[in-house]
Structure formats: structure tokens, C-alpha cells
Amino acid sequence: MILVGLTGGIGSGKSTVSGLLQARGAIIIDADAIVREVQQPGSPVLAELAQKFGPDVLAEDGSLDRQAVANIVFTDPDALKSLNAIVHPAVGREMNQRMIAQRASNNVVVLDIPLLTENPREGLQGRIVVDIPVELQVQRLTSFRGFDEADARARISRQATRQERLDKADFVVDNSGGLEDLIPQIDLLWAWLTSLPQLPPDYEPITPVPNGGPKVP
């Protein structure tokens, strides 16, 4: 397999890029999606979260109330550390299992990790950054995702800066335009990805550093 990471700031359109790569044949291992999977009702992770943060983090149907958790951890660094200590090991194990399932293949495997810059993962053959200006992030978050401006800017400020992401990038996708501007870049990205050497079939996934991995909740 060929193994790369994909990241970008909130509102950058990373999911669009991920979907376009998947349409070209990439295997996407989506950290955020796995977070949701390991937090499903009946899971050990959800039970531990409820024990740690109280029953108010559970919705009426027994699922995790992600906003309730966010309200707790975004203002309490210790609570965020506790959350990460519960969720990240389970997510890391699942991501590793999915990589192991692909390691003897010829597939391009993309680890879609929102906070890859903040929490680097070793063993990647390249890091793709989806980039847009900060003011466009704010505009998209308020126009399309219902954030108020203060909340949008606060969430952006909690992530790595635009320059920090760019400094770590091996390939930058400029998503400040429309789909007609994005498609040619994805074509170039796909050509680059498929030119990378295959990892050996006995490649062992490297567990992320403590508290590394996807954004939570």
C-alpha cells in the first residue's frame, strides 16, 4: 500500500477532497468517522465517557451528546486530556487494524485526520494539506454550517495556524475556489500519490503519539 495523511482546518473542504480521492480509488480511513463508531451506544468508550463526565453527556436515545461534551472540554484543558485518554486509544487501534487490512494491497490509503499537524503521525509517505484563507474559513462556517462568527473564529484559533499546516505539507490543495478549480488539482494529486513507492507488505502501523489523532468530541 501507499500510506499518506490528509488534513486541513475546519471549514477547509477536506471532506470534499477526501471524497474525490475515494472516487479515484483511494481507501479513506476517516478518523472522525471512527470516533463516532467507537462512541456508539453500548460501546465501552461511551460507557466510560458517561462515567467520567456524567449522564448529561448522553442524549435521550442513549447516544453521545457531542455538543454537551464539547461544552465541557473546550473550556477545561484537563477535561480535554481525560476525553482524549478515553477516546484516542480506541480510535488508534481501529485505524491500525484498517491499515493492517490494506498493507498487502496496492491501494492508496489516506488517513483523514483533522489534527494531523497538531498531533503528527510517523510512518506516512506524505502529508496533504487542504488550504484556504482564514477569512474564507469563517465565511464558509457561518454561511454553510450555521456557526456564528465568534464561534467560528474560536474554533479556528484552537487548531494549528494556516502557516503551521503549510510548513508540514508535502502537497497543498488550494480549495479557495470552486469545484472547477479543485478537480485539476486532484488530478495532479492523484498522479503524485500513485507515483509513491509501495510500502512493504509486512509494514507495521505506528500507534499515534499519546493524545494524538482526530478531533473530539
mmCIF file with all atom_site columns, C-alpha atoms in Angstrom, residues 9-172:
data_model
loop_
_atom_site.group_PDB
_atom_site.id
_atom_site.type_symbol
_atom_site.label_atom_id
_atom_site.label_alt_id
_atom_site.label_comp_id
_atom_site.label_asym_id
_atom_site.label_entity_id
_atom_site.label_seq_id
_atom_site.pdbx_PDB_ins_code
_atom_site.Cartn_x
_atom_site.Cartn_y
_atom_site.Cartn_z
_atom_site.occupancy
_atom_site.B_iso_or_equiv
_atom_site.pdbx_formal_charge
_atom_site.auth_seq_id
_atom_site.auth_comp_id
_atom_site.auth_asym_id
_atom_site.auth_atom_id
_atom_site.pdbx_PDB_model_num
ATOM 1   C CA . GLY A 1 9   ? -8.506  23.430 9.037  1.00 0.00 ? 9   GLY A CA 1
ATOM 2   C CA . ILE A 1 10  ? -12.172 23.401 9.949  1.00 0.00 ? 10  ILE A CA 1
ATOM 3   C CA . GLY A 1 11  ? -14.246 24.588 7.000  1.00 0.00 ? 11  GLY A CA 1
ATOM 4   C CA . SER A 1 12  ? -11.445 23.992 4.504  1.00 0.00 ? 12  SER A CA 1
ATOM 5   C CA . GLY A 1 13  ? -13.369 21.418 2.484  1.00 0.00 ? 13  GLY A CA 1
ATOM 6   C CA . LYS A 1 14  ? -11.199 18.479 3.454  1.00 0.00 ? 14  LYS A CA 1
ATOM 7   C CA . SER A 1 15  ? -14.169 16.109 3.200  1.00 0.00 ? 15  SER A CA 1
ATOM 8   C CA . THR A 1 16  ? -14.707 17.166 -0.412 1.00 0.00 ? 16  THR A CA 1
ATOM 9   C CA . VAL A 1 17  ? -11.090 16.370 -1.242 1.00 0.00 ? 17  VAL A CA 1
ATOM 10  C CA . SER A 1 18  ? -11.365 13.065 0.600  1.00 0.00 ? 18  SER A CA 1
ATOM 11  C CA . GLY A 1 19  ? -14.459 12.152 -1.411 1.00 0.00 ? 19  GLY A CA 1
ATOM 12  C CA . LEU A 1 20  ? -12.768 12.991 -4.696 1.00 0.00 ? 20  LEU A CA 1
ATOM 13  C CA . LEU A 1 21  ? -9.784  10.818 -3.784 1.00 0.00 ? 21  LEU A CA 1
ATOM 14  C CA . GLN A 1 22  ? -12.094 7.979  -2.817 1.00 0.00 ? 22  GLN A CA 1
ATOM 15  C CA . ALA A 1 23  ? -13.804 8.280  -6.203 1.00 0.00 ? 23  ALA A CA 1
ATOM 16  C CA . ARG A 1 24  ? -10.406 7.735  -7.815 1.00 0.00 ? 24  ARG A CA 1
ATOM 17  C CA . GLY A 1 25  ? -9.863  4.545  -5.850 1.00 0.00 ? 25  GLY A CA 1
ATOM 18  C CA . ALA A 1 26  ? -8.248  5.640  -2.593 1.00 0.00 ? 26  ALA A CA 1
ATOM 19  C CA . ILE A 1 27  ? -9.085  3.849  0.632  1.00 0.00 ? 27  ILE A CA 1
ATOM 20  C CA . ILE A 1 28  ? -10.086 6.512  3.167  1.00 0.00 ? 28  ILE A CA 1
ATOM 21  C CA . ILE A 1 29  ? -9.567  5.848  6.857  1.00 0.00 ? 29  ILE A CA 1
ATOM 22  C CA . ASP A 1 30  ? -11.546 8.685  8.394  1.00 0.00 ? 30  ASP A CA 1
ATOM 23  C CA . ALA A 1 31  ? -10.562 9.427  11.982 1.00 0.00 ? 31  ALA A CA 1
ATOM 24  C CA . ASP A 1 32  ? -13.702 11.445 12.714 1.00 0.00 ? 32  ASP A CA 1
ATOM 25  C CA . ALA A 1 33  ? -15.939 8.667  11.410 1.00 0.00 ? 33  ALA A CA 1
ATOM 26  C CA . ILE A 1 34  ? -14.104 6.147  13.581 1.00 0.00 ? 34  ILE A CA 1
ATOM 27  C CA . VAL A 1 35  ? -14.544 8.424  16.607 1.00 0.00 ? 35  VAL A CA 1
ATOM 28  C CA . ARG A 1 36  ? -18.288 8.228  16.065 1.00 0.00 ? 36  ARG A CA 1
ATOM 29  C CA . GLU A 1 37  ? -18.163 4.469  15.596 1.00 0.00 ? 37  GLU A CA 1
ATOM 30  C CA . VAL A 1 38  ? -16.312 3.800  18.861 1.00 0.00 ? 38  VAL A CA 1
ATOM 31  C CA . GLN A 1 39  ? -18.759 6.068  20.714 1.00 0.00 ? 39  GLN A CA 1
ATOM 32  C CA . GLN A 1 40  ? -21.888 4.217  19.609 1.00 0.00 ? 40  GLN A CA 1
ATOM 33  C CA . PRO A 1 41  ? -24.483 3.247  22.268 1.00 0.00 ? 41  PRO A CA 1
ATOM 34  C CA . GLY A 1 42  ? -23.393 0.097  24.071 1.00 0.00 ? 42  GLY A CA 1
ATOM 35  C CA . SER A 1 43  ? -19.719 0.660  23.424 1.00 0.00 ? 43  SER A CA 1
ATOM 36  C CA . PRO A 1 44  ? -17.141 0.574  26.233 1.00 0.00 ? 44  PRO A CA 1
ATOM 37  C CA . VAL A 1 45  ? -15.942 4.034  25.183 1.00 0.00 ? 45  VAL A CA 1
ATOM 38  C CA . LEU A 1 46  ? -19.396 5.570  25.597 1.00 0.00 ? 46  LEU A CA 1
ATOM 39  C CA . ALA A 1 47  ? -19.840 3.916  28.985 1.00 0.00 ? 47  ALA A CA 1
ATOM 40  C CA . GLU A 1 48  ? -16.502 5.304  30.138 1.00 0.00 ? 48  GLU A CA 1
ATOM 41  C CA . LEU A 1 49  ? -17.370 8.790  28.871 1.00 0.00 ? 49  LEU A CA 1
ATOM 42  C CA . ALA A 1 50  ? -20.658 8.758  30.761 1.00 0.00 ? 50  ALA A CA 1
ATOM 43  C CA . GLN A 1 51  ? -18.896 7.574  33.906 1.00 0.00 ? 51  GLN A CA 1
ATOM 44  C CA . LYS A 1 52  ? -16.261 10.301 33.595 1.00 0.00 ? 52  LYS A CA 1
ATOM 45  C CA . PHE A 1 53  ? -18.408 13.266 32.579 1.00 0.00 ? 53  PHE A CA 1
ATOM 46  C CA . GLY A 1 54  ? -21.815 12.303 33.942 1.00 0.00 ? 54  GLY A CA 1
ATOM 47  C CA . PRO A 1 55  ? -25.165 11.256 32.435 1.00 0.00 ? 55  PRO A CA 1
ATOM 48  C CA . ASP A 1 56  ? -25.764 14.710 30.966 1.00 0.00 ? 56  ASP A CA 1
ATOM 49  C CA . VAL A 1 57  ? -23.425 13.856 28.083 1.00 0.00 ? 57  VAL A CA 1
ATOM 50  C CA . LEU A 1 58  ? -25.941 11.264 26.901 1.00 0.00 ? 58  LEU A CA 1
ATOM 51  C CA . ALA A 1 59  ? -28.841 12.206 24.636 1.00 0.00 ? 59  ALA A CA 1
ATOM 52  C CA . GLU A 1 60  ? -32.351 10.894 25.212 1.00 0.00 ? 60  GLU A CA 1
ATOM 53  C CA . ASP A 1 61  ? -31.765 7.994  22.821 1.00 0.00 ? 61  ASP A CA 1
ATOM 54  C CA . GLY A 1 62  ? -28.636 6.909  24.696 1.00 0.00 ? 62  GLY A CA 1
ATOM 55  C CA . SER A 1 63  ? -26.181 8.251  22.133 1.00 0.00 ? 63  SER A CA 1
ATOM 56  C CA . LEU A 1 64  ? -23.401 10.686 22.930 1.00 0.00 ? 64  LEU A CA 1
ATOM 57  C CA . ASP A 1 65  ? -24.434 14.337 23.014 1.00 0.00 ? 65  ASP A CA 1
ATOM 58  C CA . ARG A 1 66  ? -21.338 15.664 21.269 1.00 0.00 ? 66  ARG A CA 1
ATOM 59  C CA . GLN A 1 67  ? -22.210 19.280 21.905 1.00 0.00 ? 67  GLN A CA 1
ATOM 60  C CA . ALA A 1 68  ? -22.557 18.620 25.631 1.00 0.00 ? 68  ALA A CA 1
ATOM 61  C CA . VAL A 1 69  ? -19.087 17.093 25.679 1.00 0.00 ? 69  VAL A CA 1
ATOM 62  C CA . ALA A 1 70  ? -17.708 19.961 23.609 1.00 0.00 ? 70  ALA A CA 1
ATOM 63  C CA . ASN A 1 71  ? -19.133 22.462 26.071 1.00 0.00 ? 71  ASN A CA 1
ATOM 64  C CA . ILE A 1 72  ? -17.179 20.755 28.838 1.00 0.00 ? 72  ILE A CA 1
ATOM 65  C CA . VAL A 1 73  ? -13.813 20.156 27.207 1.00 0.00 ? 73  VAL A CA 1
ATOM 66  C CA . PHE A 1 74  ? -13.396 23.348 25.181 1.00 0.00 ? 74  PHE A CA 1
ATOM 67  C CA . THR A 1 75  ? -13.081 25.379 28.364 1.00 0.00 ? 75  THR A CA 1
ATOM 68  C CA . ASP A 1 76  ? -11.256 22.813 30.516 1.00 0.00 ? 76  ASP A CA 1
ATOM 69  C CA . PRO A 1 77  ? -7.842  21.514 29.353 1.00 0.00 ? 77  PRO A CA 1
ATOM 70  C CA . ASP A 1 78  ? -7.829  18.760 31.982 1.00 0.00 ? 78  ASP A CA 1
ATOM 71  C CA . ALA A 1 79  ? -11.226 17.542 30.822 1.00 0.00 ? 79  ALA A CA 1
ATOM 72  C CA . LEU A 1 80  ? -9.955  17.505 27.238 1.00 0.00 ? 80  LEU A CA 1
ATOM 73  C CA . LYS A 1 81  ? -6.993  15.391 28.301 1.00 0.00 ? 81  LYS A CA 1
ATOM 74  C CA . SER A 1 82  ? -9.356  12.962 30.034 1.00 0.00 ? 82  SER A CA 1
ATOM 75  C CA . LEU A 1 83  ? -11.530 12.786 26.927 1.00 0.00 ? 83  LEU A CA 1
ATOM 76  C CA . ASN A 1 84  ? -8.546  12.108 24.689 1.00 0.00 ? 84  ASN A CA 1
ATOM 77  C CA . ALA A 1 85  ? -7.247  9.425  27.069 1.00 0.00 ? 85  ALA A CA 1
ATOM 78  C CA . ILE A 1 86  ? -10.556 7.571  26.734 1.00 0.00 ? 86  ILE A CA 1
ATOM 79  C CA . VAL A 1 87  ? -11.226 8.002  23.019 1.00 0.00 ? 87  VAL A CA 1
ATOM 80  C CA . HIS A 1 88  ? -7.856  8.090  21.267 1.00 0.00 ? 88  HIS A CA 1
ATOM 81  C CA . PRO A 1 89  ? -6.568  4.612  22.193 1.00 0.00 ? 89  PRO A CA 1
ATOM 82  C CA . ALA A 1 90  ? -9.733  3.015  20.804 1.00 0.00 ? 90  ALA A CA 1
ATOM 83  C CA . VAL A 1 91  ? -9.542  5.131  17.645 1.00 0.00 ? 91  VAL A CA 1
ATOM 84  C CA . GLY A 1 92  ? -5.833  4.372  17.206 1.00 0.00 ? 92  GLY A CA 1
ATOM 85  C CA . ARG A 1 93  ? -6.431  0.618  17.491 1.00 0.00 ? 93  ARG A CA 1
ATOM 86  C CA . GLU A 1 94  ? -9.195  0.729  14.890 1.00 0.00 ? 94  GLU A CA 1
ATOM 87  C CA . MET A 1 95  ? -7.133  2.813  12.479 1.00 0.00 ? 95  MET A CA 1
ATOM 88  C CA . ASN A 1 96  ? -4.215  0.412  12.840 1.00 0.00 ? 96  ASN A CA 1
ATOM 89  C CA . GLN A 1 97  ? -6.463  -2.575 12.159 1.00 0.00 ? 97  GLN A CA 1
ATOM 90  C CA . ARG A 1 98  ? -7.733  -0.970 8.979  1.00 0.00 ? 98  ARG A CA 1
ATOM 91  C CA . MET A 1 99  ? -4.189  -0.214 7.832  1.00 0.00 ? 99  MET A CA 1
ATOM 92  C CA . ILE A 1 100 ? -3.124  -3.787 8.552  1.00 0.00 ? 100 ILE A CA 1
ATOM 93  C CA . ALA A 1 101 ? -6.006  -4.994 6.380  1.00 0.00 ? 101 ALA A CA 1
ATOM 94  C CA . GLN A 1 102 ? -4.615  -2.911 3.483  1.00 0.00 ? 102 GLN A CA 1
ATOM 95  C CA . ARG A 1 103 ? -0.876  -3.390 3.857  1.00 0.00 ? 103 ARG A CA 1
ATOM 96  C CA . ALA A 1 104 ? -0.568  -6.234 1.328  1.00 0.00 ? 104 ALA A CA 1
ATOM 97  C CA . SER A 1 105 ? -2.657  -4.340 -1.233 1.00 0.00 ? 105 SER A CA 1
ATOM 98  C CA . ASN A 1 106 ? -1.604  -1.883 -3.930 1.00 0.00 ? 106 ASN A CA 1
ATOM 99  C CA . ASN A 1 107 ? -4.107  0.703  -2.731 1.00 0.00 ? 107 ASN A CA 1
ATOM 100 C CA . VAL A 1 108 ? -3.519  4.335  -1.885 1.00 0.00 ? 108 VAL A CA 1
ATOM 101 C CA . VAL A 1 109 ? -4.563  4.563  1.776  1.00 0.00 ? 109 VAL A CA 1
ATOM 102 C CA . VAL A 1 110 ? -5.405  8.031  3.067  1.00 0.00 ? 110 VAL A CA 1
ATOM 103 C CA . LEU A 1 111 ? -5.563  8.730  6.789  1.00 0.00 ? 111 LEU A CA 1
ATOM 104 C CA . ASP A 1 112 ? -8.060  11.584 7.072  1.00 0.00 ? 112 ASP A CA 1
ATOM 105 C CA . ILE A 1 113 ? -7.039  13.248 10.355 1.00 0.00 ? 113 ILE A CA 1
ATOM 106 C CA . PRO A 1 114 ? -8.202  16.807 11.099 1.00 0.00 ? 114 PRO A CA 1
ATOM 107 C CA . LEU A 1 115 ? -5.499  17.491 13.691 1.00 0.00 ? 115 LEU A CA 1
ATOM 108 C CA . LEU A 1 116 ? -2.596  15.781 11.949 1.00 0.00 ? 116 LEU A CA 1
ATOM 109 C CA . THR A 1 117 ? -0.417  18.897 12.200 1.00 0.00 ? 117 THR A CA 1
ATOM 110 C CA . GLU A 1 118 ? -1.077  19.281 15.903 1.00 0.00 ? 118 GLU A CA 1
ATOM 111 C CA . ASN A 1 119 ? -0.529  15.580 16.552 1.00 0.00 ? 119 ASN A CA 1
ATOM 112 C CA . PRO A 1 120 ? 1.934   14.228 13.947 1.00 0.00 ? 120 PRO A CA 1
ATOM 113 C CA . ARG A 1 121 ? 1.819   10.598 12.957 1.00 0.00 ? 121 ARG A CA 1
ATOM 114 C CA . GLU A 1 122 ? 5.026   8.841  11.971 1.00 0.00 ? 122 GLU A CA 1
ATOM 115 C CA . GLY A 1 123 ? 5.352   6.438  9.071  1.00 0.00 ? 123 GLY A CA 1
ATOM 116 C CA . LEU A 1 124 ? 3.447   8.444  6.469  1.00 0.00 ? 124 LEU A CA 1
ATOM 117 C CA . GLN A 1 125 ? 4.815   8.774  2.956  1.00 0.00 ? 125 GLN A CA 1
ATOM 118 C CA . GLY A 1 126 ? 3.310   12.209 2.511  1.00 0.00 ? 126 GLY A CA 1
ATOM 119 C CA . ARG A 1 127 ? 1.071   14.820 4.102  1.00 0.00 ? 127 ARG A CA 1
ATOM 120 C CA . ILE A 1 128 ? -1.665  16.512 2.085  1.00 0.00 ? 128 ILE A CA 1
ATOM 121 C CA . VAL A 1 129 ? -2.984  19.848 3.331  1.00 0.00 ? 129 VAL A CA 1
ATOM 122 C CA . VAL A 1 130 ? -6.266  21.345 2.119  1.00 0.00 ? 130 VAL A CA 1
ATOM 123 C CA . ASP A 1 131 ? -5.689  25.083 2.363  1.00 0.00 ? 131 ASP A CA 1
ATOM 124 C CA . ILE A 1 132 ? -7.932  28.155 2.336  1.00 0.00 ? 132 ILE A CA 1
ATOM 125 C CA . PRO A 1 133 ? -7.522  31.653 3.818  1.00 0.00 ? 133 PRO A CA 1
ATOM 126 C CA . VAL A 1 134 ? -8.797  32.124 7.363  1.00 0.00 ? 134 VAL A CA 1
ATOM 127 C CA . GLU A 1 135 ? -11.427 34.678 6.354  1.00 0.00 ? 135 GLU A CA 1
ATOM 128 C CA . LEU A 1 136 ? -12.843 32.193 3.858  1.00 0.00 ? 136 LEU A CA 1
ATOM 129 C CA . GLN A 1 137 ? -12.951 29.568 6.619  1.00 0.00 ? 137 GLN A CA 1
ATOM 130 C CA . VAL A 1 138 ? -15.028 31.949 8.704  1.00 0.00 ? 138 VAL A CA 1
ATOM 131 C CA . GLN A 1 139 ? -17.314 32.743 5.779  1.00 0.00 ? 139 GLN A CA 1
ATOM 132 C CA . ARG A 1 140 ? -17.946 29.079 4.974  1.00 0.00 ? 140 ARG A CA 1
ATOM 133 C CA . LEU A 1 141 ? -18.543 28.127 8.599  1.00 0.00 ? 141 LEU A CA 1
ATOM 134 C CA . THR A 1 142 ? -21.089 30.897 9.078  1.00 0.00 ? 142 THR A CA 1
ATOM 135 C CA . SER A 1 143 ? -22.772 30.534 5.682  1.00 0.00 ? 143 SER A CA 1
ATOM 136 C CA . PHE A 1 144 ? -22.941 26.763 5.313  1.00 0.00 ? 144 PHE A CA 1
ATOM 137 C CA . ARG A 1 145 ? -22.577 25.258 8.786  1.00 0.00 ? 145 ARG A CA 1
ATOM 138 C CA . GLY A 1 146 ? -24.550 27.639 10.945 1.00 0.00 ? 146 GLY A CA 1
ATOM 139 C CA . PHE A 1 147 ? -21.737 28.913 13.162 1.00 0.00 ? 147 PHE A CA 1
ATOM 140 C CA . ASP A 1 148 ? -21.838 32.438 14.466 1.00 0.00 ? 148 ASP A CA 1
ATOM 141 C CA . GLU A 1 149 ? -18.692 34.389 13.664 1.00 0.00 ? 149 GLU A CA 1
ATOM 142 C CA . ALA A 1 150 ? -17.287 34.370 17.208 1.00 0.00 ? 150 ALA A CA 1
ATOM 143 C CA . ASP A 1 151 ? -17.656 30.593 17.492 1.00 0.00 ? 151 ASP A CA 1
ATOM 144 C CA . ALA A 1 152 ? -16.122 30.071 14.049 1.00 0.00 ? 152 ALA A CA 1
ATOM 145 C CA . ARG A 1 153 ? -13.088 32.169 14.913 1.00 0.00 ? 153 ARG A CA 1
ATOM 146 C CA . ALA A 1 154 ? -12.731 30.477 18.311 1.00 0.00 ? 154 ALA A CA 1
ATOM 147 C CA . ARG A 1 155 ? -12.704 27.020 16.736 1.00 0.00 ? 155 ARG A CA 1
ATOM 148 C CA . ILE A 1 156 ? -10.184 28.091 14.111 1.00 0.00 ? 156 ILE A CA 1
ATOM 149 C CA . SER A 1 157 ? -7.941  29.540 16.824 1.00 0.00 ? 157 SER A CA 1
ATOM 150 C CA . ARG A 1 158 ? -7.842  26.207 18.667 1.00 0.00 ? 158 ARG A CA 1
ATOM 151 C CA . GLN A 1 159 ? -6.304  24.484 15.651 1.00 0.00 ? 159 GLN A CA 1
ATOM 152 C CA . ALA A 1 160 ? -2.848  24.828 14.136 1.00 0.00 ? 160 ALA A CA 1
ATOM 153 C CA . THR A 1 161 ? -2.333  28.012 12.177 1.00 0.00 ? 161 THR A CA 1
ATOM 154 C CA . ARG A 1 162 ? -2.589  28.039 8.421  1.00 0.00 ? 162 ARG A CA 1
ATOM 155 C CA . GLN A 1 163 ? 1.185   28.528 8.143  1.00 0.00 ? 163 GLN A CA 1
ATOM 156 C CA . GLU A 1 164 ? 1.916   25.668 10.552 1.00 0.00 ? 164 GLU A CA 1
ATOM 157 C CA . ARG A 1 165 ? -0.089  23.308 8.352  1.00 0.00 ? 165 ARG A CA 1
ATOM 158 C CA . LEU A 1 166 ? 1.590   24.560 5.188  1.00 0.00 ? 166 LEU A CA 1
ATOM 159 C CA . ASP A 1 167 ? 5.045   24.148 6.728  1.00 0.00 ? 167 ASP A CA 1
ATOM 160 C CA . LYS A 1 168 ? 4.337   20.425 7.252  1.00 0.00 ? 168 LYS A CA 1
ATOM 161 C CA . ALA A 1 169 ? 2.749   19.800 3.843  1.00 0.00 ? 169 ALA A CA 1
ATOM 162 C CA . ASP A 1 170 ? 4.165   17.632 1.081  1.00 0.00 ? 170 ASP A CA 1
ATOM 163 C CA . PHE A 1 171 ? 1.254   18.512 -1.231 1.00 0.00 ? 171 PHE A CA 1
ATOM 164 C CA . VAL A 1 172 ? -1.066  21.514 -0.892 1.00 0.00 ? 172 VAL A CA 1
#
